[in-house]
PDB file of C-alpha atoms in Angstrom:
ATOM      1  CA  PHE A  14      -0.047  -0.086   0.040  1.00  0.00           C
ATOM      2  CA  SER A  15       2.246   2.343   1.183  1.00  0.00           C
ATOM      3  CA  MET A  16       4.632   1.419  -2.155  1.00  0.00           C
ATOM      4  CA  LYS A  17       1.294   2.606  -4.316  1.00  0.00           C
ATOM      5  CA  LEU A  18       1.368   6.035  -2.437  1.00  0.00           C
ATOM      6  CA  ILE A  19       5.123   6.988  -3.241  1.00  0.00           C
ATOM      7  CA  VAL A  20       3.736   5.761  -6.830  1.00  0.00           C
ATOM      8  CA  ALA A  21       1.939   8.042  -7.329  1.00  0.00           C
ATOM      9  CA  SER A  22       2.925  10.659  -5.299  1.00  0.00           C
ATOM     10  CA  LEU A  23       5.943  10.696  -7.311  1.00  0.00           C
ATOM     11  CA  LEU A  24       3.711  10.519 -10.939  1.00  0.00           C
ATOM     12  CA  VAL A  25       2.299  13.131  -9.295  1.00  0.00           C
ATOM     13  CA  ASN A  26       5.261  15.040  -9.241  1.00  0.00           C
ATOM     14  CA  PHE A  27       6.240  14.900 -12.360  1.00  0.00           C
ATOM     15  CA  VAL A  28       2.723  16.003 -13.679  1.00  0.00           C
ATOM     16  CA  LEU A  29       3.359  18.571 -11.813  1.00  0.00           C
ATOM     17  CA  SER A  30       7.254  19.262 -12.848  1.00  0.00           C
ATOM     18  CA  LEU A  31       5.556  19.317 -16.858  1.00  0.00           C
ATOM     19  CA  ARG A  32       3.527  22.571 -15.807  1.00  0.00           C
ATOM     20  CA  THR A  33       5.831  24.335 -14.393  1.00  0.00           C
ATOM     21  CA  SER A  34       8.643  23.420 -17.700  1.00  0.00           C
ATOM     22  CA  PRO A  35       8.618  27.302 -19.874  1.00  0.00           C
ATOM     23  CA  TRP A  36       7.498  25.946 -22.593  1.00  0.00           C
ATOM     24  CA  CYS A  37       3.999  24.710 -21.244  1.00  0.00           C
ATOM     25  CA  LYS A  38       2.588  27.781 -21.503  1.00  0.00           C
ATOM     26  CA  ASP A  39      -1.223  29.137 -23.675  1.00  0.00           C
ATOM     27  CA  LYS A  40      -0.652  30.891 -26.814  1.00  0.00           C
ATOM     28  CA  ASP A  41      -3.179  32.960 -25.523  1.00  0.00           C
ATOM     29  CA  SER A  42      -3.564  32.159 -21.413  1.00  0.00           C
ATOM     30  CA  LYS A  43      -7.336  34.333 -21.462  1.00  0.00           C
ATOM     31  CA  ALA A  44      -9.146  32.831 -25.030  1.00  0.00           C
ATOM     32  CA  CYS A  45      -7.927  29.209 -23.756  1.00  0.00           C
ATOM     33  CA  ALA A  46      -8.583  29.481 -20.227  1.00  0.00           C
ATOM     34  CA  SER A  47     -12.233  30.014 -21.980  1.00  0.00           C
ATOM     35  CA  TRP A  48     -11.965  27.005 -24.397  1.00  0.00           C
ATOM     36  CA  ALA A  49     -11.410  24.435 -21.778  1.00  0.00           C
ATOM     37  CA  SER A  50     -13.989  25.675 -19.714  1.00  0.00           C
ATOM     38  CA  SER A  51     -16.107  24.715 -22.674  1.00  0.00           C
ATOM     39  CA  GLY A  52     -15.207  21.765 -23.552  1.00  0.00           C
ATOM     40  CA  GLU A  53     -12.875  22.706 -26.115  1.00  0.00           C
ATOM     41  CA  CYS A  54      -9.522  20.480 -24.822  1.00  0.00           C
ATOM     42  CA  HIS A  55     -11.803  17.215 -26.113  1.00  0.00           C
ATOM     43  CA  LYS A  56     -14.215  18.706 -29.393  1.00  0.00           C
ATOM     44  CA  ASN A  57     -10.965  20.628 -30.534  1.00  0.00           C
ATOM     45  CA  PRO A  58      -7.767  18.549 -29.834  1.00  0.00           C
ATOM     46  CA  GLY A  59      -5.172  19.063 -33.299  1.00  0.00           C
ATOM     47  CA  PHE A  60      -5.560  22.976 -32.273  1.00  0.00           C
ATOM     48  CA  MET A  61      -6.391  22.831 -28.667  1.00  0.00           C
ATOM     49  CA  LYS A  62      -3.132  21.054 -28.335  1.00  0.00           C
ATOM     50  CA  GLY A  63      -0.744  22.521 -28.953  1.00  0.00           C
ATOM     51  CA  HIS A  64      -2.540  26.410 -28.472  1.00  0.00           C
ATOM     52  CA  CYS A  65      -3.519  25.848 -24.930  1.00  0.00           C
ATOM     53  CA  MET A  66      -1.226  23.256 -23.389  1.00  0.00           C
ATOM     54  CA  TRP A  67      -1.034  24.391 -20.032  1.00  0.00           C
ATOM     55  CA  SER A  68      -5.249  25.138 -19.965  1.00  0.00           C
ATOM     56  CA  CYS A  69      -6.105  20.711 -21.578  1.00  0.00           C
ATOM     57  CA  ASP A  70      -3.108  19.524 -19.413  1.00  0.00           C
ATOM     58  CA  THR A  71      -1.584  18.046 -22.050  1.00  0.00           C
ATOM     59  CA  CYS A  72       2.111  18.408 -21.289  1.00  0.00           C
ATOM     60  CA  ASP A  73       3.574  15.674 -21.488  1.00  0.00           C
ATOM     61  CA  GLY A  74       5.444  16.070 -25.408  1.00  0.00           C
ATOM     62  CA  LEU A  75       8.956  16.053 -24.908  1.00  0.00           C
ATOM     63  CA  ASP A  76      11.171  19.615 -25.964  1.00  0.00           C
ATOM     64  CA  ALA A  77      13.179  19.528 -29.192  1.00  0.00           C
ATOM     65  CA  SER A  78      16.326  21.212 -26.998  1.00  0.00           C
ATOM     66  CA  GLU A  79      16.520  18.812 -24.760  1.00  0.00           C
ATOM     67  CA  GLN A  80      17.230  15.310 -27.383  1.00  0.00           C
ATOM     68  CA  ARG A  81      20.658  14.514 -27.152  1.00  0.00           C
ATOM     69  CA  LEU A  82      22.025  15.314 -29.874  1.00  0.00           C
ATOM     70  CA  GLY A  83      24.489  12.809 -32.029  1.00  0.00           C
ATOM     71  CA  SER A  84      28.135  13.486 -32.770  1.00  0.00           C
ATOM     72  CA  GLU A  85      27.330  15.121 -36.714  1.00  0.00           C
ATOM     73  CA  ARG A  86      25.867  18.122 -38.224  1.00  0.00           C
ATOM     74  CA  VAL A  87      24.297  18.418 -41.474  1.00  0.00           C
ATOM     75  CA  VAL A  88      25.223  21.799 -42.739  1.00  0.00           C
ATOM     76  CA  LEU A  89      22.870  22.068 -46.072  1.00  0.00           C
ATOM     77  CA  ASN A  90      24.022  25.398 -47.945  1.00  0.00           C
ATOM     78  CA  THR A  91      21.422  27.210 -50.089  1.00  0.00           C
ATOM     79  CA  LYS A  92      21.080  30.647 -51.327  1.00  0.00           C
ATOM     80  CA  PHE A  93      19.692  32.282 -48.370  1.00  0.00           C
ATOM     81  CA  GLY A  94      22.382  30.630 -45.939  1.00  0.00           C
ATOM     82  CA  LYS A  95      23.458  27.786 -44.308  1.00  0.00           C
ATOM     83  CA  ILE A  96      21.048  25.352 -42.558  1.00  0.00           C
ATOM     84  CA  THR A  97      23.138  23.817 -39.594  1.00  0.00           C
ATOM     85  CA  LEU A  98      21.803  19.815 -38.521  1.00  0.00           C
ATOM     86  CA  ALA A  99      22.324  17.372 -35.769  1.00  0.00           C
ATOM     87  CA  PHE A 100      20.289  13.852 -35.003  1.00  0.00           C
ATOM     88  CA  PHE A 101      18.539  12.378 -31.929  1.00  0.00           C
ATOM     89  CA  PRO A 102      20.311   9.227 -32.404  1.00  0.00           C
ATOM     90  CA  GLU A 103      17.431   7.678 -28.817  1.00  0.00           C
ATOM     91  CA  VAL A 104      14.807   8.794 -29.690  1.00  0.00           C
ATOM     92  CA  ALA A 105      14.863   7.568 -34.232  1.00  0.00           C
ATOM     93  CA  PRO A 106      18.067   5.340 -34.115  1.00  0.00           C
ATOM     94  CA  ARG A 107      17.101   3.322 -37.875  1.00  0.00           C
ATOM     95  CA  THR A 108      16.110   7.032 -38.952  1.00  0.00           C
ATOM     96  CA  ALA A 109      18.828   8.779 -38.108  1.00  0.00           C
ATOM     97  CA  ARG A 110      21.436   6.511 -39.107  1.00  0.00           C
ATOM     98  CA  HIS A 111      19.780   6.282 -42.863  1.00  0.00           C
ATOM     99  CA  ILE A 112      18.812   9.907 -43.462  1.00  0.00           C
ATOM    100  CA  LEU A 113      22.913  10.561 -41.622  1.00  0.00           C
ATOM    101  CA  LYS A 114      23.952   8.010 -44.225  1.00  0.00           C
ATOM    102  CA  LEU A 115      22.286   9.407 -47.404  1.00  0.00           C
ATOM    103  CA  PHE A 116      24.431  13.413 -46.571  1.00  0.00           C
ATOM    104  CA  GLN A 117      27.437  10.571 -46.091  1.00  0.00           C
ATOM    105  CA  LEU A 118      27.325   9.602 -49.667  1.00  0.00           C
ATOM    106  CA  GLY A 119      26.091  13.388 -51.359  1.00  0.00           C
ATOM    107  CA  CYS A 120      23.012  12.003 -51.776  1.00  0.00           C
ATOM    108  CA  TYR A 121      20.990  14.873 -51.079  1.00  0.00           C
ATOM    109  CA  ASP A 122      23.696  17.473 -53.069  1.00  0.00           C
ATOM    110  CA  THR A 123      21.678  19.296 -55.227  1.00  0.00           C
ATOM    111  CA  ASN A 124      18.057  17.864 -53.850  1.00  0.00           C
ATOM    112  CA  HIS A 125      15.677  20.757 -53.136  1.00  0.00           C
ATOM    113  CA  PHE A 126      12.626  22.080 -51.053  1.00  0.00           C
ATOM    114  CA  PHE A 127      10.647  21.432 -52.742  1.00  0.00           C
ATOM    115  CA  ARG A 128       7.083  21.853 -50.301  1.00  0.00           C
ATOM    116  CA  VAL A 129       7.037  25.638 -48.546  1.00  0.00           C
ATOM    117  CA  ASP A 130       4.788  26.205 -46.431  1.00  0.00           C
ATOM    118  CA  ALA A 131       5.213  29.221 -44.334  1.00  0.00           C
ATOM    119  CA  GLY A 132       4.670  28.563 -40.380  1.00  0.00           C
ATOM    120  CA  PHE A 133       3.767  25.117 -41.263  1.00  0.00           C
ATOM    121  CA  VAL A 134       6.699  23.189 -43.029  1.00  0.00           C
ATOM    122  CA  ALA A 135      10.271  23.473 -45.890  1.00  0.00           C
ATOM    123  CA  GLN A 136      10.059  19.391 -46.710  1.00  0.00           C
ATOM    124  CA  ILE A 137      12.956  18.273 -48.873  1.00  0.00           C
ATOM    125  CA  GLN A 138      12.631  15.905 -51.609  1.00  0.00           C
ATOM    126  CA  THR A 139      12.653  12.011 -52.038  1.00  0.00           C
ATOM    127  CA  VAL A 140      16.811  11.316 -53.510  1.00  0.00           C
ATOM    128  CA  VAL A 141      14.987   9.433 -56.435  1.00  0.00           C
ATOM    129  CA  GLY A 142      13.923  12.140 -58.801  1.00  0.00           C
ATOM    130  CA  GLY A 143      14.664  15.124 -56.376  1.00  0.00           C
ATOM    131  CA  GLN A 144      18.046  15.233 -57.205  1.00  0.00           C
ATOM    132  CA  ARG A 145      19.794  17.801 -60.112  1.00  0.00           C
ATOM    133  CA  VAL A 146      22.638  15.784 -60.683  1.00  0.00           C
ATOM    134  CA  ILE A 147      23.948  12.607 -59.493  1.00  0.00           C
ATOM    135  CA  PRO A 148      27.160  12.353 -57.822  1.00  0.00           C
ATOM    136  CA  ASP A 149      28.777   8.141 -58.338  1.00  0.00           C
ATOM    137  CA  SER A 150      29.026   8.494 -54.815  1.00  0.00           C
ATOM    138  CA  CYS A 151      25.106   8.392 -54.350  1.00  0.00           C
ATOM    139  CA  ASP A 152      23.770   4.973 -53.971  1.00  0.00           C
ATOM    140  CA  HIS A 153      20.347   5.476 -54.638  1.00  0.00           C
ATOM    141  CA  ALA A 154      19.341   1.585 -53.619  1.00  0.00           C
ATOM    142  CA  GLU A 155      19.606   2.967 -50.048  1.00  0.00           C
ATOM    143  CA  ALA A 156      17.691   6.460 -50.686  1.00  0.00           C
ATOM    144  CA  VAL A 157      14.812   3.727 -51.720  1.00  0.00           C
ATOM    145  CA  LEU A 158      15.453   2.083 -48.388  1.00  0.00           C
ATOM    146  CA  THR A 159      12.664   2.508 -46.841  1.00  0.00           C
ATOM    147  CA  VAL A 160      12.090   2.901 -42.380  1.00  0.00           C
ATOM    148  CA  PRO A 161       9.389   2.239 -39.382  1.00  0.00           C
ATOM    149  CA  LEU A 162       7.348   5.558 -38.460  1.00  0.00           C
ATOM    150  CA  GLU A 163       9.592   6.010 -34.626  1.00  0.00           C
ATOM    151  CA  ALA A 164       7.036   7.465 -32.546  1.00  0.00           C
ATOM    152  CA  SER A 165       7.927   9.856 -29.686  1.00  0.00           C
ATOM    153  CA  LYS A 166       7.385  12.243 -27.134  1.00  0.00           C
ATOM    154  CA  VAL A 167       8.889  14.659 -28.618  1.00  0.00           C
ATOM    155  CA  ARG A 168       6.783  17.642 -29.881  1.00  0.00           C
ATOM    156  CA  HIS A 169       6.575  19.106 -33.305  1.00  0.00           C
ATOM    157  CA  THR A 170       7.614  22.370 -33.126  1.00  0.00           C
ATOM    158  CA  ARG A 171       9.756  25.188 -35.022  1.00  0.00           C
ATOM    159  CA  GLY A 172      12.997  23.734 -36.015  1.00  0.00           C
ATOM    160  CA  VAL A 173      11.897  19.850 -35.713  1.00  0.00           C
ATOM    161  CA  LEU A 174      13.168  17.097 -38.337  1.00  0.00           C
ATOM    162  CA  SER A 175      10.309  15.308 -39.146  1.00  0.00           C
ATOM    163  CA  MET A 176      10.390  12.267 -41.274  1.00  0.00           C
ATOM    164  CA  GLY A 177       7.746  11.862 -44.274  1.00  0.00           C
ATOM    165  CA  ARG A 178       5.826   9.084 -45.406  1.00  0.00           C
ATOM    166  CA  GLY A 179       2.981   7.953 -47.007  1.00  0.00           C
ATOM    167  CA  GLU A 180      -0.037   6.246 -46.051  1.00  0.00           C
ATOM    168  CA  SER A 181       1.927   3.566 -44.503  1.00  0.00           C
ATOM    169  CA  LEU A 182       3.535   4.350 -40.873  1.00  0.00           C
ATOM    170  CA  ASP A 183       6.676   2.778 -41.934  1.00  0.00           C
ATOM    171  CA  SER A 184       7.187   4.089 -45.488  1.00  0.00           C
ATOM    172  CA  GLY A 185       9.383   6.714 -44.476  1.00  0.00           C
ATOM    173  CA  SER A 186      12.394   7.043 -46.986  1.00  0.00           C
ATOM    174  CA  SER A 187      14.680   9.471 -47.717  1.00  0.00           C
ATOM    175  CA  SER A 188      11.715  13.354 -47.580  1.00  0.00           C
ATOM    176  CA  PHE A 189      11.514  15.432 -44.342  1.00  0.00           C
ATOM    177  CA  SER A 190      10.931  18.007 -43.504  1.00  0.00           C
ATOM    178  CA  LEU A 191      12.062  21.482 -41.174  1.00  0.00           C
ATOM    179  CA  LEU A 192       9.499  22.531 -39.336  1.00  0.00           C
ATOM    180  CA  LEU A 193       8.127  26.237 -39.608  1.00  0.00           C
ATOM    181  CA  GLY A 194       5.991  26.025 -37.011  1.00  0.00           C
ATOM    182  CA  ASP A 195       4.207  23.899 -33.734  1.00  0.00           C
ATOM    183  CA  ALA A 196       2.362  21.174 -35.257  1.00  0.00           C
ATOM    184  CA  PRO A 197       0.713  18.809 -32.381  1.00  0.00           C
ATOM    185  CA  HIS A 198      -1.516  17.285 -34.778  1.00  0.00           C
ATOM    186  CA  LEU A 199       1.862  15.209 -36.166  1.00  0.00           C
ATOM    187  CA  ASP A 200       2.876  14.413 -32.712  1.00  0.00           C
ATOM    188  CA  GLU A 201       3.860  10.855 -32.592  1.00  0.00           C
ATOM    189  CA  GLY A 202       2.708   9.906 -36.061  1.00  0.00           C
ATOM    190  CA  TYR A 203       5.479  11.581 -37.941  1.00  0.00           C
ATOM    191  CA  THR A 204       9.083  10.183 -37.002  1.00  0.00           C
ATOM    192  CA  VAL A 205      10.971  13.337 -34.575  1.00  0.00           C
ATOM    193  CA  PHE A 206      14.645  12.598 -35.373  1.00  0.00           C
ATOM    194  CA  GLY A 207      16.046  16.146 -34.588  1.00  0.00           C
ATOM    195  CA  ARG A 208      17.043  19.621 -35.300  1.00  0.00           C
ATOM    196  CA  VAL A 209      17.761  23.195 -36.908  1.00  0.00           C
ATOM    197  CA  LEU A 210      20.611  24.333 -34.845  1.00  0.00           C
ATOM    198  CA  ASP A 211      21.642  27.131 -36.848  1.00  0.00           C
ATOM    199  CA  GLY A 212      20.138  28.367 -39.787  1.00  0.00           C
ATOM    200  CA  ASP A 213      16.381  30.431 -38.845  1.00  0.00           C
ATOM    201  CA  ASP A 214      17.408  32.717 -41.054  1.00  0.00           C
ATOM    202  CA  ALA A 215      17.770  31.243 -43.696  1.00  0.00           C
ATOM    203  CA  LEU A 216      14.694  29.011 -43.092  1.00  0.00           C
ATOM    204  CA  ARG A 217      12.571  32.594 -43.134  1.00  0.00           C
ATOM    205  CA  LYS A 218      13.920  33.801 -45.968  1.00  0.00           C
ATOM    206  CA  MET A 219      12.621  30.768 -48.009  1.00  0.00           C
ATOM    207  CA  GLU A 220       9.479  31.688 -46.232  1.00  0.00           C
ATOM    208  CA  SER A 221       9.131  34.125 -47.933  1.00  0.00           C
ATOM    209  CA  VAL A 222       9.096  32.450 -51.745  1.00  0.00           C
ATOM    210  CA  PRO A 223       5.960  33.393 -53.293  1.00  0.00           C
ATOM    211  CA  THR A 224       4.201  30.130 -53.938  1.00  0.00           C
ATOM    212  CA  LYS A 225       1.020  27.816 -55.548  1.00  0.00           C
ATOM    213  CA  LYS A 226      -0.897  25.189 -54.569  1.00  0.00           C
ATOM    214  CA  GLN A 227      -0.250  22.085 -55.660  1.00  0.00           C
ATOM    215  CA  GLY A 228      -2.978  19.033 -54.573  1.00  0.00           C
ATOM    216  CA  ILE A 229      -2.230  19.190 -50.794  1.00  0.00           C
ATOM    217  CA  PHE A 230       1.126  20.934 -51.352  1.00  0.00           C
ATOM    218  CA  VAL A 231       1.904  24.952 -50.899  1.00  0.00           C
ATOM    219  CA  MET A 232       5.680  24.792 -53.003  1.00  0.00           C
ATOM    220  CA  PRO A 233       7.317  27.597 -54.032  1.00  0.00           C
ATOM    221  CA  THR A 234       7.160  29.245 -57.359  1.00  0.00           C
ATOM    222  CA  GLU A 235      11.651  28.882 -58.008  1.00  0.00           C
ATOM    223  CA  ARG A 236      13.869  26.103 -57.811  1.00  0.00           C
ATOM    224  CA  ILE A 237      14.790  26.807 -53.778  1.00  0.00           C
ATOM    225  CA  GLU A 238      18.077  23.923 -54.483  1.00  0.00           C
ATOM    226  CA  ILE A 239      20.572  22.673 -51.524  1.00  0.00           C
ATOM    227  CA  ILE A 240      23.638  23.546 -53.508  1.00  0.00           C
ATOM    228  CA  ASP A 241      25.514  21.055 -51.163  1.00  0.00           C
ATOM    229  CA  THR A 242      25.774  19.463 -47.672  1.00  0.00           C
ATOM    230  CA  GLN A 243      29.064  18.962 -45.199  1.00  0.00           C
ATOM    231  CA  VAL A 244      29.339  16.668 -43.012  1.00  0.00           C
ATOM    232  CA  LEU A 245      31.320  16.964 -39.342  1.00  0.00           C
ATOM    233  CA  HIS A 246      31.744  15.061 -36.592  1.00  0.00           C
ATOM    234  CA  VAL A 247      32.136  16.520 -33.824  1.00  0.00           C
ATOM    235  CA  GLU A 248      33.180  15.816 -29.645  1.00  0.00           C
ATOM    236  CA  THR A 249      30.236  17.143 -28.170  1.00  0.00           C
ATOM    237  CA  ASP A 250      31.157  18.347 -24.621  1.00  0.00           C
ATOM    238  CA  LYS A 251      33.291  20.891 -26.862  1.00  0.00           C
ATOM    239  CA  LEU A 252      30.518  22.229 -28.856  1.00  0.00           C
ATOM    240  CA  PRO A 253      29.153  25.384 -28.384  1.00  0.00           C
ATOM    241  CA  PHE A 254      25.438  24.863 -29.256  1.00  0.00           C
TER     242      PHE A 254
END
């Protein structure tokens, strides 16, 4: 009996600690309190989970900035500037390993962002069909391999790297998105495998490019190419980021 009380107490303290985390807050405290009291947390969970996290008590997600990074950094060179990525080997080991290998093979050089939906995602095209020039080093057999969904509690927030997929949960291959805003409706349904460490200025410039609607996608009217990429190996305990 005493053990049950201890476990219950620890659970309560854990939940309370989540609700007092700096990222656990409502985007509009007055409106969220009103909406929550009228039952919107259950009626409209997709919107409320991200917009009214504190009022709806949905602070059980993990923040991307708190996840351990691997020892590699990938730098994307674009006409808008450089974007530096890092991966989460503990959160999504198979996906992080797969995407890193494709970068090491040069498979994203001359690829492009085929989708730029301001406030939502900037998505890189699949390797097969996305590259303008195919380097000899890029193994398309590796690029078409699929990885299973690695669902986690890490939230989809701006700067997160999220694996693209088809209808099948386990159909991720080489297309992935850089989040341009919070997208709680993607949580646990898409694999979070890393985050942007540097280059948000480049992403904001990308968001200002004129776009067109094509089916469900918002696409830039000009080609936003990844000129080249670089994989750096670093000592994580000596990094400034």
